[in-house]
Amino acid sequence: MSDGHRSAQVPATSRTRVGRPLLSLALASMMDEVHAHSGAVYLLAPGEPVLEMAVVAGLPRAFAAPWERVGLSAPIPVADAVRERRLVWVGGEEEMARRYPRIAVVLPYHFSLAALPVATETTTYGAIYVTWPGGHPPVLSDREREHLTAACDRLALRLERALDESRPLLHEPDLLGVPAMGNVAGSLGSVEAARMVSRLPYGLCSLDLHGRVSFANAAAAELIGLPVSRLLGTQLWASVPWLNDPVYEDRYRGALFSQQSTSFVALRPPGAWLSFRLYPTTTGLTVRVTRARAVAEMHRAAPQPDETPSRLVTISQVLTLAGALTEAAGVQDVVQLVADEIVPAVGSQALVVLGSRAGRLHVLGHRGYEDPHLVERFDGLPLAEPTPGTHALNTGVPAFFESQEQLERLYPRRHETPDGFAAWAYLPLIASGRPVGTCVLAYAEPHPFPADERAVLTSLGGLIAQALERAMLYDAKHQLAHGLQAALLPHSLPTLPGLEAAARYLPATHGMEIGGDFYDMVSSRGVAAAVIGDVQGHNVTAAGLMGQIRTAVRAYTTVGQAPEEVMRSTNQLLIDLGADLFASCLYLRLDPARGRAVMARAGHPPPLLRRPDGRVRVLDLAGGPLLGIDGSAGYPTTEVDLAPGSVLALYTDGLIESPGTDIEDALAELGRRLAEAGELPLDDLADHLVAHSPAARERLDDVALLLLRARTET
């Protein structure tokens, strides 16, 4: 928690009672010195690596509700400031979207932010952040930096003094300007001023920082369609049904954050369009309401709202999309989700997702292009090539081109390979500070990208990058798991005289999809053998031990050991390896010419035998304990008739065991299916048994199945 110093984290909230509101005064003074718009003080929670919001100033606490409690490991400016013991500066909405997409998704507004630790040389007490409206320069001045740093140092010393004197901190109220409510004349300063406002030909409302109406003139009430008494003390989007849309509340939040006037139009049913103009101050907003006749005329000729989907991405939509991205597993899942949900939501018609690997771009997926060759030309493109996609990725700055002329002016080579689209957004995909790739959104018509839309797209780029990074890691692990599993299991089964064989393997669906189930067939020096087994676990350790067991069984079979000796030798091997894992196993020495099989079992589920007449019985063989438990254990053998047409079904417990199912019932059901479908070709029979197994469908455990059919040699 320190730069070269040992640092303690002290829960300042466990101390109290300072004579004056220490935190509120310190925050207000700091904001006044640097002309900040809003801010908050965080204190370390008692006994937890968590920052708790203690005091908020300038804006309602609800605006920062998702960050009331912040873990020190969270990718949040105040947490970064504490962890790294330095000032963290975010110069605007695009930088916020790039570095802290989680914040930008919830607050896609034009503002700057500085976060600083509240700490002495040895002790960290918490952190402070302050924000400025959108008009602040993108760089923090030296004067502002010095004032902020000095103010945090002073607060840390005061908290240290309070701790030394055992003076705990009392709860302090948030610092918000609350205008007077109810009395119109009082809220405006004079009765005459109130009369003047009431005579204005347009509507006028006053909202406090919480969005509540503190004043409305008669014209506003008439335009909105509710009496003044129904409006006072309420939020417009709560009291007026046709304003109950996140878009309108978002404009109120945006105006307060950016301190810039904004406007929107809304349809008052059945056909009256109203214009709302918001003028923010540090204590609230003034709202001017007028009829929007020109807008109404335009909408009469335009398609109805249900005919043309809105292209405005609201906060709720962004949060929904962000939640969906967290569910995407593989790379193609991410591409599919972006194509199905994000592309339509932002009004785009085509998509390309490019990944970055070994200094080149690679096409991970695309949608909306009639000619796929137009996209595939990017595959393998060096990052040094001067293209908009490589430039966005190399610089980490998104690029927006409103028209083809604008794109070709900067990248003339694009004129040679037109893709049929007229506007583009190139979003760099940066995750954990590392370039992952580029997301390209293409539009069929020229498309302006206003500031709020650029902020939303940049935020989505950050979320896509995080999802893509997880997906690429998942795919890499998935490929590793399947490659390792494929290397450890036989690629094909040998052809043995008088026998047909078929096998299936399904890994468990959780973890790395790699496990310890195995099967094999051995033919050496006239000896034919089969084995199936199950090592504890679904991980690399289990798979590695499985490979050793399979190799050992092959070796012991090749040197001519009898079935009981093969089992004893393999058991001793596991004990000597000291792996602390056990394994079940079933080993068969096959003699189809004599119609016999000799079996040895080590704690494995009993095999099923289907006779030529279709009857199925469970072979309840004698056996010994699991391999790897008792070095002195013996494994008796059982000889079984294997007449031509008989089918032996060897399996692991993943084929029959599932929660809530009795093992005897599951075994009986497997036997019934084997009896019914036993005449099928062996590969079809294997597919049938796996497909109709509830346990195999749930895949809570690995599944291995080995089928052997005795046949008459011709």
mmCIF file of C-alpha atoms in Angstrom, residues 463-711:
data_model
loop_
_atom_site.group_PDB
_atom_site.id
_atom_site.type_symbol
_atom_site.label_atom_id
_atom_site.label_comp_id
_atom_site.label_asym_id
_atom_site.label_seq_id
_atom_site.Cartn_x
_atom_site.Cartn_y
_atom_site.Cartn_z
ATOM 1 C CA LEU A 463 -16.629 -4.471 -22.124
ATOM 2 C CA ILE A 464 -16.214 -6.424 -25.375
ATOM 3 C CA ALA A 465 -12.453 -6.455 -24.793
ATOM 4 C CA GLN A 466 -12.822 -7.952 -21.330
ATOM 5 C CA ALA A 467 -15.278 -10.563 -22.598
ATOM 6 C CA LEU A 468 -12.996 -11.369 -25.546
ATOM 7 C CA GLU A 469 -9.953 -11.723 -23.305
ATOM 8 C CA ARG A 470 -11.830 -14.208 -21.102
ATOM 9 C CA ALA A 471 -13.133 -16.036 -24.174
ATOM 10 C CA MET A 472 -9.687 -16.357 -25.764
ATOM 11 C CA LEU A 473 -8.315 -17.753 -22.512
ATOM 12 C CA TYR A 474 -11.254 -20.158 -22.302
ATOM 13 C CA ASP A 475 -10.713 -21.338 -25.885
ATOM 14 C CA ALA A 476 -6.989 -21.796 -25.269
ATOM 15 C CA LYS A 477 -7.669 -23.914 -22.170
ATOM 16 C CA HIS A 478 -10.370 -25.801 -24.040
ATOM 17 C CA GLN A 479 -7.995 -26.644 -26.883
ATOM 18 C CA LEU A 480 -5.259 -27.607 -24.421
ATOM 19 C CA ALA A 481 -7.626 -29.883 -22.536
ATOM 20 C CA HIS A 482 -8.908 -31.623 -25.637
ATOM 21 C CA GLY A 483 -5.417 -31.921 -27.095
ATOM 22 C CA LEU A 484 -4.089 -33.479 -23.896
ATOM 23 C CA GLN A 485 -7.083 -35.791 -23.602
ATOM 24 C CA ALA A 486 -6.746 -36.863 -27.228
ATOM 25 C CA ALA A 487 -3.045 -37.607 -26.700
ATOM 26 C CA LEU A 488 -3.759 -39.761 -23.636
ATOM 27 C CA LEU A 489 -6.616 -41.791 -25.140
ATOM 28 C CA PRO A 490 -6.209 -44.217 -28.065
ATOM 29 C CA HIS A 491 -6.765 -42.615 -31.466
ATOM 30 C CA SER A 492 -8.319 -45.838 -32.734
ATOM 31 C CA LEU A 493 -9.053 -49.311 -31.442
ATOM 32 C CA PRO A 494 -7.075 -52.250 -32.829
ATOM 33 C CA THR A 495 -8.796 -54.912 -34.895
ATOM 34 C CA LEU A 496 -8.852 -58.137 -32.897
ATOM 35 C CA PRO A 497 -9.787 -61.535 -34.356
ATOM 36 C CA GLY A 498 -13.373 -62.446 -33.511
ATOM 37 C CA LEU A 499 -14.166 -59.067 -31.901
ATOM 38 C CA GLU A 500 -15.789 -55.771 -32.832
ATOM 39 C CA ALA A 501 -15.174 -52.753 -30.631
ATOM 40 C CA ALA A 502 -16.546 -49.219 -30.244
ATOM 41 C CA ALA A 503 -15.758 -46.573 -27.624
ATOM 42 C CA ARG A 504 -17.002 -43.156 -26.533
ATOM 43 C CA TYR A 505 -15.510 -40.564 -24.188
ATOM 44 C CA LEU A 506 -17.187 -37.393 -22.859
ATOM 45 C CA PRO A 507 -15.375 -35.079 -20.389
ATOM 46 C CA ALA A 508 -17.268 -33.412 -17.566
ATOM 47 C CA THR A 509 -18.634 -29.996 -18.538
ATOM 48 C CA HIS A 510 -17.039 -28.120 -15.636
ATOM 49 C CA GLY A 511 -13.407 -27.308 -15.020
ATOM 50 C CA MET A 512 -11.010 -27.729 -17.948
ATOM 51 C CA GLU A 513 -13.109 -30.499 -19.539
ATOM 52 C CA ILE A 514 -10.353 -32.993 -18.945
ATOM 53 C CA GLY A 515 -10.543 -35.978 -16.674
ATOM 54 C CA GLY A 516 -9.218 -39.303 -15.540
ATOM 55 C CA ASP A 517 -11.563 -41.765 -17.291
ATOM 56 C CA PHE A 518 -9.815 -43.990 -19.809
ATOM 57 C CA TYR A 519 -10.181 -47.100 -21.945
ATOM 58 C CA ASP A 520 -7.816 -49.121 -24.146
ATOM 59 C CA MET A 521 -7.424 -52.356 -26.089
ATOM 60 C CA VAL A 522 -4.165 -54.268 -26.427
ATOM 61 C CA SER A 523 -3.143 -56.932 -28.928
ATOM 62 C CA SER A 524 0.343 -58.361 -28.475
ATOM 63 C CA ARG A 525 1.878 -61.816 -29.097
ATOM 64 C CA GLY A 526 -1.492 -63.439 -29.565
ATOM 65 C CA VAL A 527 -2.848 -61.902 -26.350
ATOM 66 C CA ALA A 528 -5.943 -59.682 -26.583
ATOM 67 C CA ALA A 529 -6.946 -57.491 -23.644
ATOM 68 C CA ALA A 530 -9.261 -54.587 -22.860
ATOM 69 C CA VAL A 531 -9.232 -52.159 -19.942
ATOM 70 C CA ILE A 532 -11.426 -49.350 -18.661
ATOM 71 C CA GLY A 533 -10.825 -47.189 -15.605
ATOM 72 C CA ASP A 534 -11.507 -43.982 -13.740
ATOM 73 C CA VAL A 535 -8.945 -41.867 -11.868
ATOM 74 C CA GLN A 536 -10.268 -39.419 -9.274
ATOM 75 C CA GLY A 537 -10.695 -35.841 -10.471
ATOM 76 C CA HIS A 538 -11.263 -33.763 -13.615
ATOM 77 C CA ASN A 539 -7.955 -31.987 -13.936
ATOM 78 C CA VAL A 540 -4.494 -32.242 -15.431
ATOM 79 C CA THR A 541 -3.186 -34.294 -12.481
ATOM 80 C CA ALA A 542 -5.913 -36.902 -12.952
ATOM 81 C CA ALA A 543 -5.309 -36.990 -16.696
ATOM 82 C CA GLY A 544 -1.564 -37.399 -16.222
ATOM 83 C CA LEU A 545 -2.016 -40.266 -13.774
ATOM 84 C CA MET A 546 -4.541 -41.847 -16.137
ATOM 85 C CA GLY A 547 -1.918 -41.803 -18.885
ATOM 86 C CA GLN A 548 0.584 -43.530 -16.600
ATOM 87 C CA ILE A 549 -1.930 -46.243 -15.671
ATOM 88 C CA ARG A 550 -2.851 -46.878 -19.284
ATOM 89 C CA THR A 551 0.823 -47.160 -20.249
ATOM 90 C CA ALA A 552 1.513 -49.503 -17.322
ATOM 91 C CA VAL A 553 -1.404 -51.794 -18.215
ATOM 92 C CA ARG A 554 -0.129 -52.014 -21.789
ATOM 93 C CA ALA A 555 3.379 -52.837 -20.587
ATOM 94 C CA TYR A 556 2.248 -55.522 -18.119
ATOM 95 C CA THR A 557 -0.007 -57.068 -20.758
ATOM 96 C CA THR A 558 2.782 -57.098 -23.344
ATOM 97 C CA VAL A 559 5.177 -58.978 -21.038
ATOM 98 C CA GLY A 560 2.525 -61.641 -20.538
ATOM 99 C CA GLN A 561 1.286 -61.035 -16.999
ATOM 100 C CA ALA A 562 -1.993 -62.729 -16.041
ATOM 101 C CA PRO A 563 -5.026 -60.474 -15.347
ATOM 102 C CA GLU A 564 -4.657 -60.651 -11.554
ATOM 103 C CA GLU A 565 -0.934 -59.830 -11.872
ATOM 104 C CA VAL A 566 -1.656 -56.861 -14.139
ATOM 105 C CA MET A 567 -3.998 -55.449 -11.498
ATOM 106 C CA ARG A 568 -1.545 -56.065 -8.625
ATOM 107 C CA SER A 569 1.334 -54.476 -10.539
ATOM 108 C CA THR A 570 -0.745 -51.424 -11.468
ATOM 109 C CA ASN A 571 -1.923 -51.060 -7.875
ATOM 110 C CA GLN A 572 1.671 -51.116 -6.635
ATOM 111 C CA LEU A 573 2.658 -48.543 -9.260
ATOM 112 C CA LEU A 574 0.046 -46.063 -7.978
ATOM 113 C CA ILE A 575 1.234 -46.519 -4.415
ATOM 114 C CA ASP A 576 4.874 -46.046 -5.443
ATOM 115 C CA LEU A 577 3.989 -42.849 -7.356
ATOM 116 C CA GLY A 578 2.504 -41.346 -4.168
ATOM 117 C CA ALA A 579 -0.106 -39.462 -6.161
ATOM 118 C CA ASP A 580 -2.757 -39.451 -3.382
ATOM 119 C CA LEU A 581 -5.330 -40.304 -6.035
ATOM 120 C CA PHE A 582 -7.256 -43.561 -6.359
ATOM 121 C CA ALA A 583 -8.486 -45.293 -9.472
ATOM 122 C CA SER A 584 -11.094 -47.888 -10.319
ATOM 123 C CA CYS A 585 -10.289 -50.360 -13.070
ATOM 124 C CA LEU A 586 -11.715 -53.324 -14.967
ATOM 125 C CA TYR A 587 -9.304 -55.537 -16.937
ATOM 126 C CA LEU A 588 -10.276 -58.305 -19.402
ATOM 127 C CA ARG A 589 -8.150 -61.001 -21.044
ATOM 128 C CA LEU A 590 -10.123 -61.975 -24.169
ATOM 129 C CA ASP A 591 -10.233 -65.322 -25.958
ATOM 130 C CA PRO A 592 -13.013 -65.035 -28.562
ATOM 131 C CA ALA A 593 -11.907 -68.262 -30.295
ATOM 132 C CA ARG A 594 -12.868 -70.225 -27.175
ATOM 133 C CA GLY A 595 -15.738 -67.860 -26.378
ATOM 134 C CA ARG A 596 -14.222 -66.891 -23.023
ATOM 135 C CA ALA A 597 -13.124 -63.748 -21.176
ATOM 136 C CA VAL A 598 -11.197 -63.552 -17.890
ATOM 137 C CA MET A 599 -11.897 -60.416 -15.853
ATOM 138 C CA ALA A 600 -10.312 -58.706 -12.849
ATOM 139 C CA ARG A 601 -12.003 -55.782 -11.108
ATOM 140 C CA ALA A 602 -10.708 -53.031 -8.764
ATOM 141 C CA GLY A 603 -13.678 -51.133 -7.337
ATOM 142 C CA HIS A 604 -15.142 -50.514 -10.807
ATOM 143 C CA PRO A 605 -18.858 -50.606 -11.762
ATOM 144 C CA PRO A 606 -19.840 -54.104 -12.949
ATOM 145 C CA PRO A 607 -19.995 -54.689 -16.719
ATOM 146 C CA LEU A 608 -23.154 -55.713 -18.560
ATOM 147 C CA LEU A 609 -23.355 -58.758 -20.812
ATOM 148 C CA ARG A 610 -25.994 -59.034 -23.525
ATOM 149 C CA ARG A 611 -26.374 -62.647 -24.658
ATOM 150 C CA PRO A 612 -27.186 -63.560 -28.276
ATOM 151 C CA ASP A 613 -30.828 -64.127 -27.279
ATOM 152 C CA GLY A 614 -31.138 -60.497 -26.144
ATOM 153 C CA ARG A 615 -31.131 -61.088 -22.394
ATOM 154 C CA VAL A 616 -28.904 -58.792 -20.348
ATOM 155 C CA ARG A 617 -27.344 -59.512 -16.998
ATOM 156 C CA VAL A 618 -25.065 -57.628 -14.637
ATOM 157 C CA LEU A 619 -21.749 -59.409 -14.153
ATOM 158 C CA ASP A 620 -21.267 -59.088 -10.408
ATOM 159 C CA LEU A 621 -17.600 -60.008 -10.453
ATOM 160 C CA ALA A 622 -15.378 -60.689 -7.498
ATOM 161 C CA GLY A 623 -12.671 -58.085 -7.114
ATOM 162 C CA GLY A 624 -10.449 -56.013 -4.907
ATOM 163 C CA PRO A 625 -10.304 -52.429 -3.611
ATOM 164 C CA LEU A 626 -9.568 -49.332 -5.645
ATOM 165 C CA LEU A 627 -6.051 -49.097 -7.030
ATOM 166 C CA GLY A 628 -3.667 -47.033 -4.928
ATOM 167 C CA ILE A 629 -5.109 -47.875 -1.471
ATOM 168 C CA ASP A 630 -3.610 -51.165 -0.248
ATOM 169 C CA GLY A 631 -0.293 -52.462 -1.540
ATOM 170 C CA SER A 632 -1.058 -56.001 -0.374
ATOM 171 C CA ALA A 633 -4.504 -56.195 -1.987
ATOM 172 C CA GLY A 634 -5.356 -59.133 -4.253
ATOM 173 C CA TYR A 635 -7.590 -59.049 -7.305
ATOM 174 C CA PRO A 636 -9.314 -62.377 -7.994
ATOM 175 C CA THR A 637 -10.469 -63.154 -11.522
ATOM 176 C CA THR A 638 -13.739 -64.394 -12.974
ATOM 177 C CA GLU A 639 -14.171 -66.321 -16.233
ATOM 178 C CA VAL A 640 -17.216 -65.410 -18.333
ATOM 179 C CA ASP A 641 -18.773 -67.031 -21.406
ATOM 180 C CA LEU A 642 -18.521 -64.829 -24.483
ATOM 181 C CA ALA A 643 -20.513 -66.616 -27.176
ATOM 182 C CA PRO A 644 -20.689 -65.200 -30.739
ATOM 183 C CA GLY A 645 -23.234 -62.367 -30.846
ATOM 184 C CA SER A 646 -22.666 -61.445 -27.200
ATOM 185 C CA VAL A 647 -22.057 -57.785 -26.334
ATOM 186 C CA LEU A 648 -20.005 -56.652 -23.347
ATOM 187 C CA ALA A 649 -20.653 -53.115 -22.117
ATOM 188 C CA LEU A 650 -17.827 -51.639 -20.018
ATOM 189 C CA TYR A 651 -18.415 -48.123 -18.658
ATOM 190 C CA THR A 652 -17.440 -45.628 -15.967
ATOM 191 C CA ASP A 653 -19.810 -44.323 -13.313
ATOM 192 C CA GLY A 654 -20.381 -41.059 -15.211
ATOM 193 C CA LEU A 655 -22.715 -42.996 -17.518
ATOM 194 C CA ILE A 656 -25.120 -44.016 -14.743
ATOM 195 C CA GLU A 657 -24.644 -41.765 -11.697
ATOM 196 C CA SER A 658 -26.619 -38.536 -11.410
ATOM 197 C CA PRO A 659 -28.012 -36.630 -8.378
ATOM 198 C CA GLY A 660 -31.374 -37.913 -7.183
ATOM 199 C CA THR A 661 -31.186 -41.161 -9.169
ATOM 200 C CA ASP A 662 -30.839 -44.555 -7.482
ATOM 201 C CA ILE A 663 -27.787 -46.342 -8.861
ATOM 202 C CA GLU A 664 -29.643 -49.669 -9.134
ATOM 203 C CA ASP A 665 -32.438 -48.049 -11.145
ATOM 204 C CA ALA A 666 -29.916 -46.352 -13.446
ATOM 205 C CA LEU A 667 -28.095 -49.651 -14.002
ATOM 206 C CA ALA A 668 -31.372 -51.425 -14.764
ATOM 207 C CA GLU A 669 -32.277 -48.712 -17.281
ATOM 208 C CA LEU A 670 -28.895 -49.070 -18.982
ATOM 209 C CA GLY A 671 -29.479 -52.822 -19.209
ATOM 210 C CA ARG A 672 -32.939 -52.305 -20.712
ATOM 211 C CA ARG A 673 -31.544 -49.998 -23.403
ATOM 212 C CA LEU A 674 -28.777 -52.465 -24.174
ATOM 213 C CA ALA A 675 -31.334 -55.264 -24.534
ATOM 214 C CA GLU A 676 -33.572 -53.212 -26.840
ATOM 215 C CA ALA A 677 -30.863 -51.800 -29.117
ATOM 216 C CA GLY A 678 -28.242 -54.540 -28.892
ATOM 217 C CA GLU A 679 -28.643 -55.606 -32.531
ATOM 218 C CA LEU A 680 -27.600 -52.167 -33.829
ATOM 219 C CA PRO A 681 -24.162 -51.739 -35.394
ATOM 220 C CA LEU A 682 -21.745 -51.241 -32.542
ATOM 221 C CA ASP A 683 -21.015 -47.541 -33.238
ATOM 222 C CA ASP A 684 -24.747 -46.796 -33.420
ATOM 223 C CA LEU A 685 -25.303 -48.723 -30.207
ATOM 224 C CA ALA A 686 -22.615 -46.684 -28.430
ATOM 225 C CA ASP A 687 -24.223 -43.425 -29.578
ATOM 226 C CA HIS A 688 -27.654 -44.707 -28.490
ATOM 227 C CA LEU A 689 -26.541 -45.626 -24.975
ATOM 228 C CA VAL A 690 -24.789 -42.292 -24.420
ATOM 229 C CA ALA A 691 -27.615 -40.200 -25.901
ATOM 230 C CA HIS A 692 -30.260 -41.842 -23.686
ATOM 231 C CA SER A 693 -28.291 -41.576 -20.460
ATOM 232 C CA PRO A 694 -29.539 -38.753 -18.158
ATOM 233 C CA ALA A 695 -26.177 -38.760 -16.364
ATOM 234 C CA ALA A 696 -24.281 -38.373 -19.656
ATOM 235 C CA ARG A 697 -26.517 -35.459 -20.650
ATOM 236 C CA GLU A 698 -25.836 -33.651 -17.360
ATOM 237 C CA ARG A 699 -22.101 -34.375 -17.682
ATOM 238 C CA LEU A 700 -21.351 -33.910 -13.990
ATOM 239 C CA ASP A 701 -18.644 -36.546 -14.342
ATOM 240 C CA ASP A 702 -16.489 -37.921 -17.144
ATOM 241 C CA VAL A 703 -18.083 -40.676 -19.212
ATOM 242 C CA ALA A 704 -16.235 -43.554 -20.836
ATOM 243 C CA LEU A 705 -17.938 -46.436 -22.657
ATOM 244 C CA LEU A 706 -16.304 -49.457 -24.328
ATOM 245 C CA LEU A 707 -18.456 -51.994 -26.212
ATOM 246 C CA LEU A 708 -17.159 -55.396 -27.334
ATOM 247 C CA ARG A 709 -19.111 -57.796 -29.562
ATOM 248 C CA ALA A 710 -18.007 -61.380 -30.124
ATOM 249 C CA ARG A 711 -18.494 -62.597 -33.669
#
